PDB file of C-alpha atoms in Angstrom:
ATOM      1  CA  ALA A   1    -180.016-143.191 -69.558  1.00 72.00           C
ATOM      2  CA  GLN A   2    -179.360-139.642 -69.367  1.00 81.00           C
ATOM      3  CA  SER A   3    -182.087-137.415 -67.736  1.00 89.00           C
ATOM      4  CA  VAL A   4    -182.525-133.907 -66.246  1.00 94.00           C
ATOM      5  CA  THR A   5    -185.107-133.268 -63.572  1.00 95.00           C
ATOM      6  CA  GLN A   6    -186.209-129.837 -62.473  1.00 96.00           C
ATOM      7  CA  PRO A   7    -188.423-130.552 -59.344  1.00 95.00           C
ATOM      8  CA  ASP A   8    -190.126-127.478 -59.218  1.00 94.00           C
ATOM      9  CA  ILE A   9    -192.706-127.000 -61.925  1.00 94.00           C
ATOM     10  CA  HIS A  10    -193.850-123.558 -60.721  1.00 96.00           C
ATOM     11  CA  ILE A  11    -192.235-121.126 -58.226  1.00 97.00           C
ATOM     12  CA  THR A  12    -193.401-117.600 -57.126  1.00 97.00           C
ATOM     13  CA  VAL A  13    -191.273-115.020 -55.187  1.00 97.00           C
ATOM     14  CA  SER A  14    -191.587-111.539 -54.479  1.00 97.00           C
ATOM     15  CA  GLU A  15    -189.464-109.021 -56.284  1.00 97.00           C
ATOM     16  CA  GLY A  16    -186.286-108.284 -54.774  1.00 97.00           C
ATOM     17  CA  ALA A  17    -186.385-111.659 -52.915  1.00 97.00           C
ATOM     18  CA  SER A  18    -183.778-114.356 -53.590  1.00 97.00           C
ATOM     19  CA  LEU A  19    -184.254-117.287 -55.828  1.00 97.00           C
ATOM     20  CA  GLU A  20    -182.956-120.659 -56.419  1.00 98.00           C
ATOM     21  CA  LEU A  21    -183.893-123.071 -59.242  1.00 98.00           C
ATOM     22  CA  ARG A  22    -182.965-126.786 -58.784  1.00 98.00           C
ATOM     23  CA  CYS A  23    -181.721-128.880 -61.545  1.00 97.00           C
ATOM     24  CA  ASN A  24    -180.560-132.539 -61.165  1.00 96.00           C
ATOM     25  CA  TYR A  25    -179.062-134.678 -63.936  1.00 94.00           C
ATOM     26  CA  SER A  26    -178.432-138.242 -64.376  1.00 90.00           C
ATOM     27  CA  TYR A  27    -175.560-138.972 -66.558  1.00 82.00           C
ATOM     28  CA  GLY A  28    -172.574-141.357 -66.588  1.00 74.00           C
ATOM     29  CA  ALA A  29    -169.783-138.924 -67.819  1.00 77.00           C
ATOM     30  CA  THR A  30    -169.083-135.348 -66.869  1.00 75.00           C
ATOM     31  CA  PRO A  31    -171.922-133.181 -68.416  1.00 83.00           C
ATOM     32  CA  TYR A  32    -172.044-129.999 -70.191  1.00 88.00           C
ATOM     33  CA  LEU A  33    -174.573-127.811 -68.114  1.00 92.00           C
ATOM     34  CA  PHE A  34    -176.704-125.097 -69.147  1.00 93.00           C
ATOM     35  CA  TRP A  35    -179.696-122.750 -68.206  1.00 96.00           C
ATOM     36  CA  TYR A  36    -181.758-121.187 -70.634  1.00 95.00           C
ATOM     37  CA  VAL A  37    -184.775-118.808 -70.114  1.00 96.00           C
ATOM     38  CA  GLN A  38    -187.854-118.676 -72.429  1.00 92.00           C
ATOM     39  CA  SER A  39    -190.254-115.756 -72.352  1.00 88.00           C
ATOM     40  CA  PRO A  40    -193.594-116.594 -73.507  1.00 81.00           C
ATOM     41  CA  GLY A  41    -193.904-117.322 -77.124  1.00 76.00           C
ATOM     42  CA  GLN A  42    -190.131-116.859 -77.638  1.00 79.00           C
ATOM     43  CA  GLY A  43    -186.858-119.009 -78.229  1.00 82.00           C
ATOM     44  CA  LEU A  44    -184.523-119.772 -75.706  1.00 89.00           C
ATOM     45  CA  GLN A  45    -181.787-117.430 -74.279  1.00 91.00           C
ATOM     46  CA  LEU A  46    -178.569-118.804 -72.869  1.00 91.00           C
ATOM     47  CA  LEU A  47    -178.261-117.839 -69.127  1.00 95.00           C
ATOM     48  CA  LEU A  48    -174.857-119.713 -68.218  1.00 94.00           C
ATOM     49  CA  LYS A  49    -173.031-122.817 -68.900  1.00 91.00           C
ATOM     50  CA  TYR A  50    -170.588-125.277 -67.182  1.00 91.00           C
ATOM     51  CA  PHE A  51    -168.213-127.154 -69.007  1.00 87.00           C
ATOM     52  CA  SER A  52    -165.406-127.533 -66.484  1.00 86.00           C
ATOM     53  CA  GLY A  53    -163.111-125.509 -64.094  1.00 89.00           C
ATOM     54  CA  ASP A  54    -164.551-123.290 -61.551  1.00 91.00           C
ATOM     55  CA  THR A  55    -167.988-124.861 -60.256  1.00 93.00           C
ATOM     56  CA  LEU A  56    -169.560-121.746 -59.616  1.00 97.00           C
ATOM     57  CA  VAL A  57    -170.311-119.850 -62.945  1.00 96.00           C
ATOM     58  CA  GLN A  58    -171.779-116.548 -63.693  1.00 97.00           C
ATOM     59  CA  GLY A  59    -174.109-115.704 -66.324  1.00 96.00           C
ATOM     60  CA  ILE A  60    -176.261-112.842 -67.789  1.00 95.00           C
ATOM     61  CA  LYS A  61    -178.654-110.929 -66.105  1.00 94.00           C
ATOM     62  CA  GLY A  62    -177.167-111.235 -62.563  1.00 96.00           C
ATOM     63  CA  PHE A  63    -177.690-115.259 -62.406  1.00 98.00           C
ATOM     64  CA  GLU A  64    -175.212-117.622 -61.211  1.00 98.00           C
ATOM     65  CA  ALA A  65    -175.212-121.376 -60.859  1.00 98.00           C
ATOM     66  CA  GLU A  66    -173.171-123.902 -59.010  1.00 97.00           C
ATOM     67  CA  PHE A  67    -172.215-127.317 -60.077  1.00 95.00           C
ATOM     68  CA  LYS A  68    -172.072-130.085 -57.378  1.00 95.00           C
ATOM     69  CA  ARG A  69    -170.780-133.265 -58.880  1.00 92.00           C
ATOM     70  CA  SER A  70    -171.752-135.121 -55.268  1.00 92.00           C
ATOM     71  CA  GLN A  71    -175.179-134.090 -55.663  1.00 94.00           C
ATOM     72  CA  SER A  72    -175.607-134.173 -59.301  1.00 94.00           C
ATOM     73  CA  SER A  73    -176.978-130.881 -59.397  1.00 96.00           C
ATOM     74  CA  PHE A  74    -176.464-127.562 -61.171  1.00 97.00           C
ATOM     75  CA  ASN A  75    -178.908-125.109 -59.254  1.00 98.00           C
ATOM     76  CA  LEU A  76    -179.662-121.609 -60.493  1.00 98.00           C
ATOM     77  CA  ARG A  77    -179.604-118.757 -58.379  1.00 98.00           C
ATOM     78  CA  LYS A  78    -180.104-114.858 -58.249  1.00 98.00           C
ATOM     79  CA  PRO A  79    -179.794-112.675 -55.156  1.00 97.00           C
ATOM     80  CA  SER A  80    -182.600-110.143 -56.121  1.00 97.00           C
ATOM     81  CA  VAL A  81    -185.348-111.028 -58.545  1.00 97.00           C
ATOM     82  CA  HIS A  82    -186.654-108.365 -60.811  1.00 96.00           C
ATOM     83  CA  TRP A  83    -190.144-108.518 -62.304  1.00 95.00           C
ATOM     84  CA  SER A  84    -188.653-108.932 -65.672  1.00 94.00           C
ATOM     85  CA  ASP A  85    -187.366-112.236 -64.667  1.00 96.00           C
ATOM     86  CA  ALA A  86    -190.864-113.724 -64.893  1.00 96.00           C
ATOM     87  CA  ALA A  87    -190.491-116.556 -67.619  1.00 96.00           C
ATOM     88  CA  GLU A  88    -189.790-120.333 -68.089  1.00 95.00           C
ATOM     89  CA  TYR A  89    -186.356-121.584 -66.900  1.00 97.00           C
ATOM     90  CA  PHE A  90    -184.792-124.775 -68.541  1.00 96.00           C
ATOM     91  CA  CYS A  91    -181.859-126.727 -67.436  1.00 96.00           C
ATOM     92  CA  ALA A  92    -180.139-128.822 -70.071  1.00 93.00           C
ATOM     93  CA  VAL A  93    -177.496-131.260 -70.341  1.00 91.00           C
ATOM     94  CA  GLY A  94    -175.204-131.659 -73.337  1.00 86.00           C
ATOM     95  CA  LEU A  95    -173.867-134.959 -73.975  1.00 75.00           C
ATOM     96  CA  SER A  96    -170.207-135.576 -74.428  1.00 67.00           C
ATOM     97  CA  GLY A  97    -168.944-136.797 -77.809  1.00 63.00           C
ATOM     98  CA  ASN A  98    -169.410-133.112 -79.226  1.00 59.00           C
ATOM     99  CA  THR A  99    -172.532-134.229 -80.650  1.00 70.00           C
ATOM    100  CA  GLY A 100    -174.390-130.892 -79.579  1.00 75.00           C
ATOM    101  CA  LYS A 101    -177.513-132.787 -78.576  1.00 82.00           C
ATOM    102  CA  LEU A 102    -179.176-131.188 -75.492  1.00 87.00           C
ATOM    103  CA  ILE A 103    -181.651-132.985 -73.070  1.00 89.00           C
ATOM    104  CA  PHE A 104    -183.935-130.488 -71.448  1.00 92.00           C
ATOM    105  CA  GLY A 105    -185.698-130.618 -68.053  1.00 94.00           C
ATOM    106  CA  GLN A 106    -189.294-130.085 -67.544  1.00 93.00           C
ATOM    107  CA  GLY A 107    -188.967-126.553 -66.992  1.00 94.00           C
ATOM    108  CA  THR A 108    -189.756-124.191 -64.072  1.00 96.00           C
ATOM    109  CA  THR A 109    -192.232-121.258 -64.517  1.00 95.00           C
ATOM    110  CA  LEU A 110    -191.199-118.410 -62.439  1.00 97.00           C
ATOM    111  CA  GLN A 111    -193.756-115.900 -61.580  1.00 97.00           C
ATOM    112  CA  VAL A 112    -192.719-112.623 -59.684  1.00 97.00           C
ATOM    113  CA  LYS A 113    -194.888-110.778 -57.268  1.00 96.00           C
ATOM    114  CA  PRO A 114    -194.820-106.993 -57.061  1.00 91.00           C
TER     115      PRO A 114
ATOM    116  CA  GLY B   1    -173.835-112.948 -79.641  1.00 62.00           C
ATOM    117  CA  ALA B   2    -174.836-115.428 -82.304  1.00 69.00           C
ATOM    118  CA  VAL B   3    -178.167-115.052 -83.966  1.00 86.00           C
ATOM    119  CA  VAL B   4    -180.402-117.740 -85.316  1.00 92.00           C
ATOM    120  CA  SER B   5    -183.543-116.582 -87.185  1.00 94.00           C
ATOM    121  CA  GLN B   6    -186.697-118.790 -88.102  1.00 95.00           C
ATOM    122  CA  HIS B   7    -189.283-117.953 -90.679  1.00 96.00           C
ATOM    123  CA  PRO B   8    -192.154-117.816 -90.537  1.00 96.00           C
ATOM    124  CA  SER B   9    -192.684-116.922 -86.770  1.00 94.00           C
ATOM    125  CA  TRP B  10    -196.008-118.367 -87.073  1.00 95.00           C
ATOM    126  CA  VAL B  11    -198.037-120.422 -89.669  1.00 97.00           C
ATOM    127  CA  ILE B  12    -201.852-121.607 -89.899  1.00 97.00           C
ATOM    128  CA  CYS B  13    -202.542-124.251 -92.341  1.00 96.00           C
ATOM    129  CA  LYS B  14    -205.194-126.511 -93.372  1.00 96.00           C
ATOM    130  CA  SER B  15    -205.045-130.342 -92.488  1.00 97.00           C
ATOM    131  CA  GLY B  16    -203.301-132.271 -95.373  1.00 96.00           C
ATOM    132  CA  THR B  17    -201.140-129.491 -96.516  1.00 97.00           C
ATOM    133  CA  SER B  18    -197.327-129.136 -96.267  1.00 97.00           C
ATOM    134  CA  VAL B  19    -195.465-126.399 -94.382  1.00 97.00           C
ATOM    135  CA  LYS B  20    -191.972-125.501 -94.625  1.00 97.00           C
ATOM    136  CA  ILE B  21    -189.958-123.753 -91.488  1.00 98.00           C
ATOM    137  CA  GLU B  22    -186.623-122.179 -92.210  1.00 97.00           C
ATOM    138  CA  CYS B  23    -183.933-121.648 -89.669  1.00 96.00           C
ATOM    139  CA  ARG B  24    -181.067-119.454 -90.562  1.00 95.00           C
ATOM    140  CA  SER B  25    -177.892-118.657 -88.688  1.00 92.00           C
ATOM    141  CA  LEU B  26    -177.267-115.007 -89.405  1.00 90.00           C
ATOM    142  CA  ASP B  27    -173.667-114.473 -88.539  1.00 85.00           C
ATOM    143  CA  PHE B  28    -171.940-117.818 -88.330  1.00 86.00           C
ATOM    144  CA  GLN B  29    -171.697-120.907 -90.045  1.00 87.00           C
ATOM    145  CA  ALA B  30    -173.325-123.965 -88.899  1.00 87.00           C
ATOM    146  CA  THR B  31    -172.751-127.460 -90.274  1.00 87.00           C
ATOM    147  CA  THR B  32    -175.082-128.813 -87.812  1.00 90.00           C
ATOM    148  CA  MET B  33    -178.501-127.652 -86.685  1.00 93.00           C
ATOM    149  CA  PHE B  34    -181.270-129.215 -84.551  1.00 94.00           C
ATOM    150  CA  TRP B  35    -184.793-129.175 -84.503  1.00 96.00           C
ATOM    151  CA  TYR B  36    -186.872-129.356 -81.397  1.00 95.00           C
ATOM    152  CA  ARG B  37    -190.430-129.428 -80.720  1.00 95.00           C
ATOM    153  CA  GLN B  38    -192.340-128.089 -77.809  1.00 91.00           C
ATOM    154  CA  PHE B  39    -195.889-128.603 -76.611  1.00 86.00           C
ATOM    155  CA  PRO B  40    -197.565-125.941 -74.477  1.00 81.00           C
ATOM    156  CA  LYS B  41    -196.287-125.879 -71.160  1.00 78.00           C
ATOM    157  CA  GLN B  42    -193.743-128.651 -71.688  1.00 84.00           C
ATOM    158  CA  SER B  43    -190.020-129.005 -72.495  1.00 87.00           C
ATOM    159  CA  LEU B  44    -188.287-129.354 -75.612  1.00 90.00           C
ATOM    160  CA  MET B  45    -187.824-132.514 -77.343  1.00 92.00           C
ATOM    161  CA  LEU B  46    -185.201-132.876 -79.922  1.00 92.00           C
ATOM    162  CA  MET B  47    -186.626-134.078 -83.117  1.00 95.00           C
ATOM    163  CA  ALA B  48    -183.591-134.474 -85.257  1.00 95.00           C
ATOM    164  CA  THR B  49    -179.936-133.285 -86.283  1.00 93.00           C
ATOM    165  CA  SER B  50    -179.666-131.647 -89.457  1.00 93.00           C
ATOM    166  CA  ASN B  51    -176.233-132.024 -91.274  1.00 90.00           C
ATOM    167  CA  GLU B  52    -175.023-129.844 -94.000  1.00 89.00           C
ATOM    168  CA  GLY B  53    -174.696-131.863 -97.119  1.00 87.00           C
ATOM    169  CA  SER B  54    -175.964-135.240 -95.711  1.00 89.00           C
ATOM    170  CA  LYS B  55    -179.020-136.759 -94.457  1.00 92.00           C
ATOM    171  CA  ALA B  56    -180.647-135.600 -91.360  1.00 94.00           C
ATOM    172  CA  THR B  57    -180.451-137.964 -88.105  1.00 93.00           C
ATOM    173  CA  TYR B  58    -183.785-138.577 -86.364  1.00 95.00           C
ATOM    174  CA  GLU B  59    -184.762-139.240 -82.893  1.00 93.00           C
ATOM    175  CA  GLN B  60    -186.351-142.235 -82.001  1.00 92.00           C
ATOM    176  CA  GLY B  61    -190.119-142.226 -82.601  1.00 94.00           C
ATOM    177  CA  VAL B  62    -189.745-139.311 -85.182  1.00 95.00           C
ATOM    178  CA  GLU B  63    -191.203-140.016 -88.621  1.00 94.00           C
ATOM    179  CA  LYS B  64    -188.659-139.038 -91.040  1.00 93.00           C
ATOM    180  CA  ASP B  65    -191.039-138.921 -94.012  1.00 95.00           C
ATOM    181  CA  LYS B  66    -193.127-136.639 -91.922  1.00 96.00           C
ATOM    182  CA  PHE B  67    -190.559-134.116 -90.817  1.00 97.00           C
ATOM    183  CA  LEU B  68    -188.133-133.577 -94.021  1.00 96.00           C
ATOM    184  CA  ILE B  69    -185.199-131.970 -93.177  1.00 95.00           C
ATOM    185  CA  ASN B  70    -182.924-130.201 -95.640  1.00 93.00           C
ATOM    186  CA  HIS B  71    -179.594-128.505 -94.719  1.00 93.00           C
ATOM    187  CA  ALA B  72    -178.684-126.898 -98.075  1.00 86.00           C
ATOM    188  CA  SER B  73    -176.011-124.576 -96.994  1.00 91.00           C
ATOM    189  CA  LEU B  74    -173.958-123.939 -93.904  1.00 90.00           C
ATOM    190  CA  THR B  75    -176.536-121.071 -92.803  1.00 92.00           C
ATOM    191  CA  LEU B  76    -179.891-122.625 -93.741  1.00 95.00           C
ATOM    192  CA  SER B  77    -181.693-125.654 -92.587  1.00 96.00           C
ATOM    193  CA  THR B  78    -185.264-126.350 -93.334  1.00 97.00           C
ATOM    194  CA  LEU B  79    -188.067-128.395 -91.672  1.00 97.00           C
ATOM    195  CA  THR B  80    -191.063-129.412 -93.873  1.00 97.00           C
ATOM    196  CA  VAL B  81    -194.160-130.807 -91.972  1.00 97.00           C
ATOM    197  CA  THR B  82    -195.678-132.887 -94.826  1.00 97.00           C
ATOM    198  CA  SER B  83    -199.514-133.652 -94.871  1.00 96.00           C
ATOM    199  CA  ALA B  84    -199.938-131.996 -91.512  1.00 96.00           C
ATOM    200  CA  HIS B  85    -202.547-132.829 -89.165  1.00 96.00           C
ATOM    201  CA  PRO B  86    -203.919-131.056 -86.056  1.00 96.00           C
ATOM    202  CA  GLU B  87    -201.601-133.244 -83.826  1.00 95.00           C
ATOM    203  CA  ASP B  88    -198.791-131.571 -85.409  1.00 96.00           C
ATOM    204  CA  SER B  89    -199.634-128.177 -84.162  1.00 96.00           C
ATOM    205  CA  SER B  90    -196.957-127.327 -81.766  1.00 95.00           C
ATOM    206  CA  PHE B  91    -193.826-124.742 -81.368  1.00 94.00           C
ATOM    207  CA  TYR B  92    -190.829-125.854 -83.381  1.00 96.00           C
ATOM    208  CA  ILE B  93    -187.497-124.432 -82.389  1.00 94.00           C
ATOM    209  CA  CYS B  94    -184.399-124.717 -84.191  1.00 95.00           C
ATOM    210  CA  SER B  95    -180.657-124.305 -82.848  1.00 93.00           C
ATOM    211  CA  ALA B  96    -177.104-124.236 -83.908  1.00 90.00           C
ATOM    212  CA  PRO B  97    -173.862-124.474 -82.345  1.00 85.00           C
ATOM    213  CA  ILE B  98    -171.041-121.822 -83.128  1.00 72.00           C
ATOM    214  CA  ALA B  99    -168.665-123.325 -85.682  1.00 58.00           C
ATOM    215  CA  GLY B 100    -165.829-125.073 -84.250  1.00 56.00           C
ATOM    216  CA  GLY B 101    -167.386-126.430 -81.151  1.00 53.00           C
ATOM    217  CA  GLN B 102    -170.943-127.967 -80.586  1.00 54.00           C
ATOM    218  CA  LYS B 103    -170.978-127.532 -76.814  1.00 70.00           C
ATOM    219  CA  THR B 104    -173.280-124.228 -76.850  1.00 79.00           C
ATOM    220  CA  GLN B 105    -176.422-124.019 -78.844  1.00 84.00           C
ATOM    221  CA  TYR B 106    -177.958-120.817 -79.947  1.00 88.00           C
ATOM    222  CA  PHE B 107    -181.647-120.997 -80.401  1.00 91.00           C
ATOM    223  CA  GLY B 108    -184.033-119.596 -82.905  1.00 93.00           C
ATOM    224  CA  PRO B 109    -187.170-117.573 -81.739  1.00 92.00           C
ATOM    225  CA  GLY B 110    -189.566-120.511 -82.778  1.00 93.00           C
ATOM    226  CA  THR B 111    -192.384-121.061 -85.232  1.00 95.00           C
ATOM    227  CA  ARG B 112    -195.842-121.658 -84.069  1.00 94.00           C
ATOM    228  CA  LEU B 113    -197.696-124.047 -86.270  1.00 96.00           C
ATOM    229  CA  LEU B 114    -201.442-124.423 -86.067  1.00 96.00           C
ATOM    230  CA  VAL B 115    -203.038-127.191 -88.233  1.00 96.00           C
ATOM    231  CA  LEU B 116    -206.785-126.725 -88.579  1.00 96.00           C
TER     232      LEU B 116
END
């Protein structure tokens, strides 16, 4: 069965420090991969996505993610975190067949220390 | 970018009443929309796929008579929680893909439902 795992439920980093949020997926075919960010009480905003091609993808707000097929991972990174990055981050897998369905990971809460 | 709106943003209702939540794609057409449910501090769980002009497709374990979905036009899907109970209290989020491709979903801001 398809699944997405975000091993870190909660991460705290200092402002200006680098960030890496982990995401592992289980899916038989080549997945479509997404990272979304959710601020408290808000909907989800797309940070970046991977469909094919270059395995290092750039997103908004200075985020990037790298698809590693051998590790079934799609980790999100940012070189220098800003206090406004504090939010909930969700990794998601889109199923092939163009259904549009997404399977979400459990989410990682990012706290940024001043 | 694409914009999806939801109305209302929050609603409080009495147990036993029905609540309708609207999801609109503001600047694009969506033949398909998706409804998710999110409990506090948890991830999003897909409830159903809303299909314009046809019946919705529900995920396993979701009561279709409880959560009525109507996709009346290419820009509007509604979710009606019928005979709501306190356990239906949750954050309901809709999403829609850009027409021409299902790969990228754009999410609405969500509707907070509290059933007393």
